[in-house]
Amino acid sequence: MKSKIVAGNWKLNKGPQETNAFATQLCELLKTELQTGAPKATQLVVFPQTLVLASAVQSFSGSSVAVGGQNIYSESTGAFTGENSAAVLRELGATHVLIGHSERRQIFGETDMLLAKKMWMALKAELLPVFCVGETLEQRQSGQTESVLTAQLQNGLAGIDRNETFWVAYEPVWAIGTGQVASPQQASEAHAFIRSFLGKTCEAPILYGGSVKPENAMAIAQQPHIDGFLVGGASLDPRSFFEIAKNLK
Ligand code: PEP
């Protein structure tokens, strides 16, 4: 059985001290869990803001929790003031990176074409990219969910070998940070669609994201095609992040 994944997107939250306090508390909870003989069945990753990355890697060193970046630029060096390089993220100890989070698409205008370059750049730097897709409420209500997902996957994964190691996160925009979680059936249908788009030989796990909390995680996780979660708000508290992971086992 593949292990499930719980990833925490901290967005623009937590400085070095808060990160360190979070790591201490989460590692304590994980240690207690292991002492009770529970299997270590869930992969955990946190995505702090880039400024905190090096200290987050330090804070989680020796633990089973991986650290990833929230964004990279599509080029690795050059005259791109203010951007962050995938290679440097990797050098600082990041192992994963989010690509195409809806906030990057909507607030920063990132296009599918740019995201395809970022996917390629992440893989080149040996970072594991988590490619985020999802429809807006308007798109869902007008029956465009599948066509939106198809376009995002087709364009964003253009030129990416399906045997490369990457994850996909299905995050309906209307569920992100709204408290309006997708129903287990809505999540499962979208995941089944993404799984069939990716093809039988592609093993990329598909995570659900959008208002996941300890109280609703279990019902979604029990559906087919759900390989884990990308969690925003509820990942800021070590106990609720831990509870979501615990419920997945
Ligand atoms: C996210 O930002 O990826 C996310 C899923 O946020 P939230 O869990 O707060 O909806």
PDB file of C-alpha atoms and ligand atoms in Angstrom:
ATOM      1  CA  MET A   1       0.000   0.000   0.000  1.00  0.00           C
ATOM      2  CA  LYS A   2       1.329   3.458  -0.951  1.00  0.00           C
ATOM      3  CA  SER A   3       1.828   5.741   2.021  1.00  0.00           C
ATOM      4  CA  LYS A   4      -0.480   8.728   2.226  1.00  0.00           C
ATOM      5  CA  ILE A   5       0.810  12.289   2.129  1.00  0.00           C
ATOM      6  CA  VAL A   6      -0.035  15.346   4.185  1.00  0.00           C
ATOM      7  CA  ALA A   7       1.537  18.595   2.987  1.00  0.00           C
ATOM      8  CA  GLY A   8       1.210  21.947   4.745  1.00  0.00           C
ATOM      9  CA  ASN A   9       1.212  25.168   2.742  1.00  0.00           C
ATOM     10  CA  TRP A  10       2.038  27.902   5.227  1.00  0.00           C
ATOM     11  CA  LYS A  11       1.671  30.688   2.658  1.00  0.00           C
ATOM     12  CA  LEU A  12       2.981  34.035   3.991  1.00  0.00           C
ATOM     13  CA  ASN A  13       2.961  32.946   7.638  1.00  0.00           C
ATOM     14  CA  LYS A  14       5.518  31.950  10.269  1.00  0.00           C
ATOM     15  CA  GLY A  15       8.966  33.402  10.792  1.00  0.00           C
ATOM     16  CA  PRO A  16      11.997  31.402  11.990  1.00  0.00           C
ATOM     17  CA  GLN A  17      11.005  31.349  15.662  1.00  0.00           C
ATOM     18  CA  GLU A  18       7.447  30.203  14.996  1.00  0.00           C
ATOM     19  CA  THR A  19       8.795  27.608  12.579  1.00  0.00           C
ATOM     20  CA  ASN A  20      11.118  26.261  15.209  1.00  0.00           C
ATOM     21  CA  ALA A  21       8.333  26.129  17.818  1.00  0.00           C
ATOM     22  CA  PHE A  22       6.080  24.330  15.307  1.00  0.00           C
ATOM     23  CA  ALA A  23       8.828  21.789  14.530  1.00  0.00           C
ATOM     24  CA  THR A  24       9.426  21.106  18.229  1.00  0.00           C
ATOM     25  CA  GLN A  25       5.722  20.524  18.901  1.00  0.00           C
ATOM     26  CA  LEU A  26       5.094  18.431  15.791  1.00  0.00           C
ATOM     27  CA  CYS A  27       8.156  16.247  16.396  1.00  0.00           C
ATOM     28  CA  GLU A  28       7.016  15.717  19.981  1.00  0.00           C
ATOM     29  CA  LEU A  29       3.576  14.589  18.784  1.00  0.00           C
ATOM     30  CA  LEU A  30       5.151  12.286  16.191  1.00  0.00           C
ATOM     31  CA  LYS A  31       7.446  10.775  18.783  1.00  0.00           C
ATOM     32  CA  THR A  32       4.533  10.025  21.120  1.00  0.00           C
ATOM     33  CA  GLU A  33       2.625   8.450  18.248  1.00  0.00           C
ATOM     34  CA  LEU A  34       5.554   6.195  17.388  1.00  0.00           C
ATOM     35  CA  GLN A  35       5.927   5.135  21.001  1.00  0.00           C
ATOM     36  CA  THR A  36       2.349   3.854  20.932  1.00  0.00           C
ATOM     37  CA  GLY A  37       3.422   1.457  18.189  1.00  0.00           C
ATOM     38  CA  ALA A  38       1.451   3.195  15.441  1.00  0.00           C
ATOM     39  CA  PRO A  39       2.905   2.655  11.965  1.00  0.00           C
ATOM     40  CA  LYS A  40       4.760   5.552  10.366  1.00  0.00           C
ATOM     41  CA  ALA A  41       2.488   5.505   7.370  1.00  0.00           C
ATOM     42  CA  THR A  42       2.105   9.122   6.353  1.00  0.00           C
ATOM     43  CA  GLN A  43       4.644  11.300   4.538  1.00  0.00           C
ATOM     44  CA  LEU A  44       4.715  14.841   5.906  1.00  0.00           C
ATOM     45  CA  VAL A  45       5.980  17.962   4.134  1.00  0.00           C
ATOM     46  CA  VAL A  46       5.748  21.601   5.143  1.00  0.00           C
ATOM     47  CA  PHE A  47       6.077  24.535   2.765  1.00  0.00           C
ATOM     48  CA  PRO A  48       7.280  27.653   4.619  1.00  0.00           C
ATOM     49  CA  GLN A  49       7.962  30.973   2.929  1.00  0.00           C
ATOM     50  CA  THR A  50      11.331  31.035   1.154  1.00  0.00           C
ATOM     51  CA  LEU A  51      12.981  33.393   3.670  1.00  0.00           C
ATOM     52  CA  VAL A  52      12.497  30.763   6.368  1.00  0.00           C
ATOM     53  CA  LEU A  53      13.511  27.778   4.302  1.00  0.00           C
ATOM     54  CA  ALA A  54      17.039  27.301   5.613  1.00  0.00           C
ATOM     55  CA  SER A  55      15.995  27.614   9.230  1.00  0.00           C
ATOM     56  CA  ALA A  56      13.005  25.303   8.632  1.00  0.00           C
ATOM     57  CA  VAL A  57      15.355  22.659   7.233  1.00  0.00           C
ATOM     58  CA  GLN A  58      17.466  23.072  10.362  1.00  0.00           C
ATOM     59  CA  SER A  59      14.430  22.895  12.660  1.00  0.00           C
ATOM     60  CA  PHE A  60      13.168  19.661  11.089  1.00  0.00           C
ATOM     61  CA  SER A  61      16.566  18.019  10.680  1.00  0.00           C
ATOM     62  CA  GLY A  62      16.637  14.510  12.101  1.00  0.00           C
ATOM     63  CA  SER A  63      12.842  14.227  11.780  1.00  0.00           C
ATOM     64  CA  SER A  64      10.761  12.539   9.089  1.00  0.00           C
ATOM     65  CA  VAL A  65       9.225  15.858   8.043  1.00  0.00           C
ATOM     66  CA  ALA A  66      10.389  17.200   4.669  1.00  0.00           C
ATOM     67  CA  VAL A  67      10.587  20.885   3.761  1.00  0.00           C
ATOM     68  CA  GLY A  68       9.596  22.421   0.434  1.00  0.00           C
ATOM     69  CA  GLY A  69       9.426  25.816  -1.248  1.00  0.00           C
ATOM     70  CA  GLN A  70       6.197  27.551  -2.241  1.00  0.00           C
ATOM     71  CA  ASN A  71       7.498  28.808  -5.570  1.00  0.00           C
ATOM     72  CA  ILE A  72      10.537  28.968  -7.854  1.00  0.00           C
ATOM     73  CA  TYR A  73      11.400  30.933 -10.931  1.00  0.00           C
ATOM     74  CA  SER A  74      11.524  29.340 -14.357  1.00  0.00           C
ATOM     75  CA  GLU A  75      15.227  30.192 -14.816  1.00  0.00           C
ATOM     76  CA  SER A  76      18.015  29.161 -12.470  1.00  0.00           C
ATOM     77  CA  THR A  77      20.322  32.199 -12.696  1.00  0.00           C
ATOM     78  CA  GLY A  78      20.478  35.611 -14.350  1.00  0.00           C
ATOM     79  CA  ALA A  79      18.964  39.069 -14.279  1.00  0.00           C
ATOM     80  CA  PHE A  80      15.692  38.211 -12.539  1.00  0.00           C
ATOM     81  CA  THR A  81      15.663  40.518  -9.532  1.00  0.00           C
ATOM     82  CA  GLY A  82      13.701  39.231  -6.569  1.00  0.00           C
ATOM     83  CA  GLU A  83      13.173  35.703  -7.852  1.00  0.00           C
ATOM     84  CA  ASN A  84      14.187  32.387  -6.251  1.00  0.00           C
ATOM     85  CA  SER A  85      16.205  29.667  -7.924  1.00  0.00           C
ATOM     86  CA  ALA A  86      15.220  26.003  -7.800  1.00  0.00           C
ATOM     87  CA  ALA A  87      18.862  24.940  -7.578  1.00  0.00           C
ATOM     88  CA  VAL A  88      19.460  27.183  -4.554  1.00  0.00           C
ATOM     89  CA  LEU A  89      16.285  25.938  -2.868  1.00  0.00           C
ATOM     90  CA  ARG A  90      17.610  22.415  -3.330  1.00  0.00           C
ATOM     91  CA  GLU A  91      21.028  23.441  -2.013  1.00  0.00           C
ATOM     92  CA  LEU A  92      19.361  24.872   1.102  1.00  0.00           C
ATOM     93  CA  GLY A  93      17.769  21.494   1.791  1.00  0.00           C
ATOM     94  CA  ALA A  94      14.310  21.784   0.210  1.00  0.00           C
ATOM     95  CA  THR A  95      13.101  18.547  -1.358  1.00  0.00           C
ATOM     96  CA  HIS A  96       9.707  19.635  -2.740  1.00  0.00           C
ATOM     97  CA  VAL A  97       8.188  22.706  -4.369  1.00  0.00           C
ATOM     98  CA  LEU A  98       4.635  23.882  -5.055  1.00  0.00           C
ATOM     99  CA  ILE A  99       4.023  24.826  -8.675  1.00  0.00           C
ATOM    100  CA  GLY A 100       0.946  26.725  -9.832  1.00  0.00           C
ATOM    101  CA  HIS A 101      -0.889  27.218  -6.552  1.00  0.00           C
ATOM    102  CA  SER A 102      -4.106  29.085  -7.338  1.00  0.00           C
ATOM    103  CA  GLU A 103      -2.790  32.154  -5.493  1.00  0.00           C
ATOM    104  CA  ARG A 104       0.220  32.200  -7.856  1.00  0.00           C
ATOM    105  CA  ARG A 105      -2.110  31.834 -10.827  1.00  0.00           C
ATOM    106  CA  GLN A 106      -4.682  34.384  -9.691  1.00  0.00           C
ATOM    107  CA  ILE A 107      -2.724  37.029  -7.767  1.00  0.00           C
ATOM    108  CA  PHE A 108       0.563  36.838  -9.657  1.00  0.00           C
ATOM    109  CA  GLY A 109      -0.850  36.007 -13.093  1.00  0.00           C
ATOM    110  CA  GLU A 110       1.176  32.838 -13.628  1.00  0.00           C
ATOM    111  CA  THR A 111       0.246  31.184 -16.898  1.00  0.00           C
ATOM    112  CA  ASP A 112       0.197  27.520 -17.830  1.00  0.00           C
ATOM    113  CA  MET A 113       3.169  28.150 -20.112  1.00  0.00           C
ATOM    114  CA  LEU A 114       5.251  29.637 -17.304  1.00  0.00           C
ATOM    115  CA  LEU A 115       4.209  26.799 -14.999  1.00  0.00           C
ATOM    116  CA  ALA A 116       5.354  24.199 -17.527  1.00  0.00           C
ATOM    117  CA  LYS A 117       8.806  25.824 -17.465  1.00  0.00           C
ATOM    118  CA  LYS A 118       8.777  25.836 -13.660  1.00  0.00           C
ATOM    119  CA  MET A 119       7.877  22.137 -13.614  1.00  0.00           C
ATOM    120  CA  TRP A 120      10.806  21.410 -15.853  1.00  0.00           C
ATOM    121  CA  MET A 121      13.128  23.592 -13.765  1.00  0.00           C
ATOM    122  CA  ALA A 122      12.042  21.888 -10.521  1.00  0.00           C
ATOM    123  CA  LEU A 123      12.744  18.428 -11.917  1.00  0.00           C
ATOM    124  CA  LYS A 124      16.085  19.575 -13.295  1.00  0.00           C
ATOM    125  CA  ALA A 125      17.043  20.778  -9.794  1.00  0.00           C
ATOM    126  CA  GLU A 126      15.885  17.454  -8.321  1.00  0.00           C
ATOM    127  CA  LEU A 127      13.026  19.016  -6.428  1.00  0.00           C
ATOM    128  CA  LEU A 128       9.759  17.099  -6.318  1.00  0.00           C
ATOM    129  CA  PRO A 129       7.152  19.418  -7.847  1.00  0.00           C
ATOM    130  CA  VAL A 130       3.576  19.466  -6.558  1.00  0.00           C
ATOM    131  CA  PHE A 131       1.550  20.694  -9.510  1.00  0.00           C
ATOM    132  CA  CYS A 132      -1.641  22.438  -8.363  1.00  0.00           C
ATOM    133  CA  VAL A 133      -4.809  22.541 -10.449  1.00  0.00           C
ATOM    134  CA  GLY A 134      -8.417  23.459  -9.766  1.00  0.00           C
ATOM    135  CA  GLU A 135     -11.464  25.243 -11.092  1.00  0.00           C
ATOM    136  CA  THR A 136     -13.160  28.411  -9.850  1.00  0.00           C
ATOM    137  CA  LEU A 137     -16.735  28.376  -8.567  1.00  0.00           C
ATOM    138  CA  GLU A 138     -17.962  30.001 -11.771  1.00  0.00           C
ATOM    139  CA  GLN A 139     -16.225  27.349 -13.864  1.00  0.00           C
ATOM    140  CA  ARG A 140     -17.733  24.549 -11.766  1.00  0.00           C
ATOM    141  CA  GLN A 141     -21.202  26.069 -11.903  1.00  0.00           C
ATOM    142  CA  SER A 142     -21.040  26.380 -15.656  1.00  0.00           C
ATOM    143  CA  GLY A 143     -19.965  22.739 -16.067  1.00  0.00           C
ATOM    144  CA  GLN A 144     -16.377  23.492 -17.066  1.00  0.00           C
ATOM    145  CA  THR A 145     -14.538  21.634 -14.305  1.00  0.00           C
ATOM    146  CA  GLU A 146     -13.211  18.858 -16.525  1.00  0.00           C
ATOM    147  CA  SER A 147     -12.219  21.126 -19.394  1.00  0.00           C
ATOM    148  CA  VAL A 148     -10.390  23.478 -16.989  1.00  0.00           C
ATOM    149  CA  LEU A 149      -8.535  20.573 -15.374  1.00  0.00           C
ATOM    150  CA  THR A 150      -7.664  19.147 -18.789  1.00  0.00           C
ATOM    151  CA  ALA A 151      -6.217  22.456 -19.984  1.00  0.00           C
ATOM    152  CA  GLN A 152      -4.234  23.018 -16.783  1.00  0.00           C
ATOM    153  CA  LEU A 153      -2.811  19.481 -16.842  1.00  0.00           C
ATOM    154  CA  GLN A 154      -2.154  19.388 -20.574  1.00  0.00           C
ATOM    155  CA  ASN A 155      -0.368  22.735 -20.643  1.00  0.00           C
ATOM    156  CA  GLY A 156       1.357  22.628 -17.269  1.00  0.00           C
ATOM    157  CA  LEU A 157       2.689  19.114 -17.745  1.00  0.00           C
ATOM    158  CA  ALA A 158       3.598  19.642 -21.404  1.00  0.00           C
ATOM    159  CA  GLY A 159       6.943  17.994 -22.046  1.00  0.00           C
ATOM    160  CA  ILE A 160       7.032  16.304 -18.630  1.00  0.00           C
ATOM    161  CA  ASP A 161       7.569  12.558 -18.748  1.00  0.00           C
ATOM    162  CA  ARG A 162       4.740  10.913 -16.782  1.00  0.00           C
ATOM    163  CA  ASN A 163       7.319   8.625 -15.192  1.00  0.00           C
ATOM    164  CA  GLU A 164       9.084  11.566 -13.543  1.00  0.00           C
ATOM    165  CA  THR A 165       8.474  11.915  -9.826  1.00  0.00           C
ATOM    166  CA  PHE A 166       5.854  14.589  -9.228  1.00  0.00           C
ATOM    167  CA  TRP A 167       2.604  15.006  -7.345  1.00  0.00           C
ATOM    168  CA  VAL A 168      -0.637  16.667  -8.405  1.00  0.00           C
ATOM    169  CA  ALA A 169      -2.787  18.661  -5.990  1.00  0.00           C
ATOM    170  CA  TYR A 170      -6.449  19.114  -6.885  1.00  0.00           C
ATOM    171  CA  GLU A 171      -7.472  22.337  -5.177  1.00  0.00           C
ATOM    172  CA  PRO A 172     -10.824  23.769  -6.233  1.00  0.00           C
ATOM    173  CA  VAL A 173     -10.355  27.531  -5.936  1.00  0.00           C
ATOM    174  CA  TRP A 174     -13.773  27.919  -4.284  1.00  0.00           C
ATOM    175  CA  ALA A 175     -12.660  25.636  -1.446  1.00  0.00           C
ATOM    176  CA  ILE A 176      -9.324  27.302  -0.659  1.00  0.00           C
ATOM    177  CA  GLY A 177      -9.436  29.280   2.557  1.00  0.00           C
ATOM    178  CA  THR A 178     -13.248  29.519   2.429  1.00  0.00           C
ATOM    179  CA  GLY A 179     -14.249  26.798   4.882  1.00  0.00           C
ATOM    180  CA  GLN A 180     -16.323  25.335   2.030  1.00  0.00           C
ATOM    181  CA  VAL A 181     -14.681  21.942   1.612  1.00  0.00           C
ATOM    182  CA  ALA A 182     -15.482  19.830  -1.456  1.00  0.00           C
ATOM    183  CA  SER A 183     -17.805  16.925  -0.696  1.00  0.00           C
ATOM    184  CA  PRO A 184     -16.072  13.538  -0.618  1.00  0.00           C
ATOM    185  CA  GLN A 185     -17.856  12.740  -3.876  1.00  0.00           C
ATOM    186  CA  GLN A 186     -16.809  15.967  -5.623  1.00  0.00           C
ATOM    187  CA  ALA A 187     -13.204  15.383  -4.557  1.00  0.00           C
ATOM    188  CA  SER A 188     -13.263  11.753  -5.629  1.00  0.00           C
ATOM    189  CA  GLU A 189     -14.795  12.530  -9.036  1.00  0.00           C
ATOM    190  CA  ALA A 190     -12.181  15.171  -9.781  1.00  0.00           C
ATOM    191  CA  HIS A 191      -9.375  12.866  -8.642  1.00  0.00           C
ATOM    192  CA  ALA A 192     -10.697  10.025 -10.803  1.00  0.00           C
ATOM    193  CA  PHE A 193     -10.743  12.398 -13.753  1.00  0.00           C
ATOM    194  CA  ILE A 194      -7.150  13.527 -13.089  1.00  0.00           C
ATOM    195  CA  ARG A 195      -6.023   9.917 -12.610  1.00  0.00           C
ATOM    196  CA  SER A 196      -7.487   8.942 -15.965  1.00  0.00           C
ATOM    197  CA  PHE A 197      -5.913  11.993 -17.621  1.00  0.00           C
ATOM    198  CA  LEU A 198      -2.500  11.030 -16.243  1.00  0.00           C
ATOM    199  CA  GLY A 199      -2.831   7.498 -17.570  1.00  0.00           C
ATOM    200  CA  LYS A 200      -2.436   4.041 -16.132  1.00  0.00           C
ATOM    201  CA  THR A 201       1.337   4.002 -15.952  1.00  0.00           C
ATOM    202  CA  CYS A 202       1.669   7.336 -14.135  1.00  0.00           C
ATOM    203  CA  GLU A 203       2.052   6.857 -10.398  1.00  0.00           C
ATOM    204  CA  ALA A 204       1.888  10.509  -9.338  1.00  0.00           C
ATOM    205  CA  PRO A 205      -0.077  10.757  -6.091  1.00  0.00           C
ATOM    206  CA  ILE A 206      -3.057  13.126  -6.221  1.00  0.00           C
ATOM    207  CA  LEU A 207      -3.652  15.273  -3.139  1.00  0.00           C
ATOM    208  CA  TYR A 208      -6.862  17.103  -2.312  1.00  0.00           C
ATOM    209  CA  GLY A 209      -6.621  20.682  -1.019  1.00  0.00           C
ATOM    210  CA  GLY A 210      -9.282  23.149   0.095  1.00  0.00           C
ATOM    211  CA  SER A 211     -10.443  23.752   3.676  1.00  0.00           C
ATOM    212  CA  VAL A 212      -9.213  20.383   4.957  1.00  0.00           C
ATOM    213  CA  LYS A 213      -9.452  20.089   8.742  1.00  0.00           C
ATOM    214  CA  PRO A 214      -9.110  17.172  11.179  1.00  0.00           C
ATOM    215  CA  GLU A 215     -12.937  16.945  11.275  1.00  0.00           C
ATOM    216  CA  ASN A 216     -13.466  16.512   7.523  1.00  0.00           C
ATOM    217  CA  ALA A 217     -10.242  14.767   6.435  1.00  0.00           C
ATOM    218  CA  MET A 218     -11.359  11.220   7.165  1.00  0.00           C
ATOM    219  CA  ALA A 219     -14.495  11.271   4.990  1.00  0.00           C
ATOM    220  CA  ILE A 220     -12.515  12.515   1.973  1.00  0.00           C
ATOM    221  CA  ALA A 221      -9.552  10.205   2.589  1.00  0.00           C
ATOM    222  CA  GLN A 222     -11.819   7.161   2.494  1.00  0.00           C
ATOM    223  CA  GLN A 223     -12.791   7.845  -1.120  1.00  0.00           C
ATOM    224  CA  PRO A 224     -10.928   6.190  -3.975  1.00  0.00           C
ATOM    225  CA  HIS A 225      -8.127   8.107  -5.730  1.00  0.00           C
ATOM    226  CA  ILE A 226      -7.316  10.323  -2.717  1.00  0.00           C
ATOM    227  CA  ASP A 227      -3.621   9.954  -1.935  1.00  0.00           C
ATOM    228  CA  GLY A 228      -3.394  12.666   0.672  1.00  0.00           C
ATOM    229  CA  PHE A 229      -3.935  16.353   1.363  1.00  0.00           C
ATOM    230  CA  LEU A 230      -2.458  19.765   0.721  1.00  0.00           C
ATOM    231  CA  VAL A 231      -3.536  21.788   3.736  1.00  0.00           C
ATOM    232  CA  GLY A 232      -3.393  25.567   4.163  1.00  0.00           C
ATOM    233  CA  GLY A 233      -4.967  27.109   7.268  1.00  0.00           C
ATOM    234  CA  ALA A 234      -5.127  23.928   9.347  1.00  0.00           C
ATOM    235  CA  SER A 235      -1.436  23.223   8.723  1.00  0.00           C
ATOM    236  CA  LEU A 236      -0.417  26.275  10.754  1.00  0.00           C
ATOM    237  CA  ASP A 237      -1.231  24.541  14.019  1.00  0.00           C
ATOM    238  CA  PRO A 238       1.008  21.523  14.728  1.00  0.00           C
ATOM    239  CA  ARG A 239      -1.774  19.644  16.498  1.00  0.00           C
ATOM    240  CA  SER A 240      -4.340  19.976  13.721  1.00  0.00           C
ATOM    241  CA  PHE A 241      -1.691  19.162  11.084  1.00  0.00           C
ATOM    242  CA  PHE A 242      -0.779  16.088  13.117  1.00  0.00           C
ATOM    243  CA  GLU A 243      -4.440  15.093  13.616  1.00  0.00           C
ATOM    244  CA  ILE A 244      -5.067  15.212   9.859  1.00  0.00           C
ATOM    245  CA  ALA A 245      -2.087  12.908   9.307  1.00  0.00           C
ATOM    246  CA  LYS A 246      -3.179  10.603  12.099  1.00  0.00           C
ATOM    247  CA  ASN A 247      -6.680  10.283  10.675  1.00  0.00           C
ATOM    248  CA  LEU A 248      -5.225   9.169   7.352  1.00  0.00           C
ATOM    249  CA  LYS A 249      -3.529   6.053   8.571  1.00  0.00           C
TER     250      LYS A 249
HETATM  251  C1  PEP B   1      -4.000  25.913   0.174  1.00  0.00           C
HETATM  252  O1  PEP B   1      -3.683  27.083   0.289  1.00  0.00           O
HETATM  253  O2  PEP B   1      -3.354  25.156  -0.559  1.00  0.00           O
HETATM  254  C2  PEP B   1      -5.175  25.454   0.919  1.00  0.00           C
HETATM  255  C3  PEP B   1      -5.674  24.285   0.606  1.00  0.00           C
HETATM  256  O3  PEP B   1      -5.679  26.287   1.877  1.00  0.00           O
HETATM  257  P1  PEP B   1      -6.838  25.946   2.969  1.00  0.00           P
HETATM  258  O4  PEP B   1      -6.557  24.577   3.501  1.00  0.00           O
HETATM  259  O5  PEP B   1      -6.711  27.006   3.996  1.00  0.00           O
HETATM  260  O6  PEP B   1      -8.129  25.982   2.224  1.00  0.00           O
END
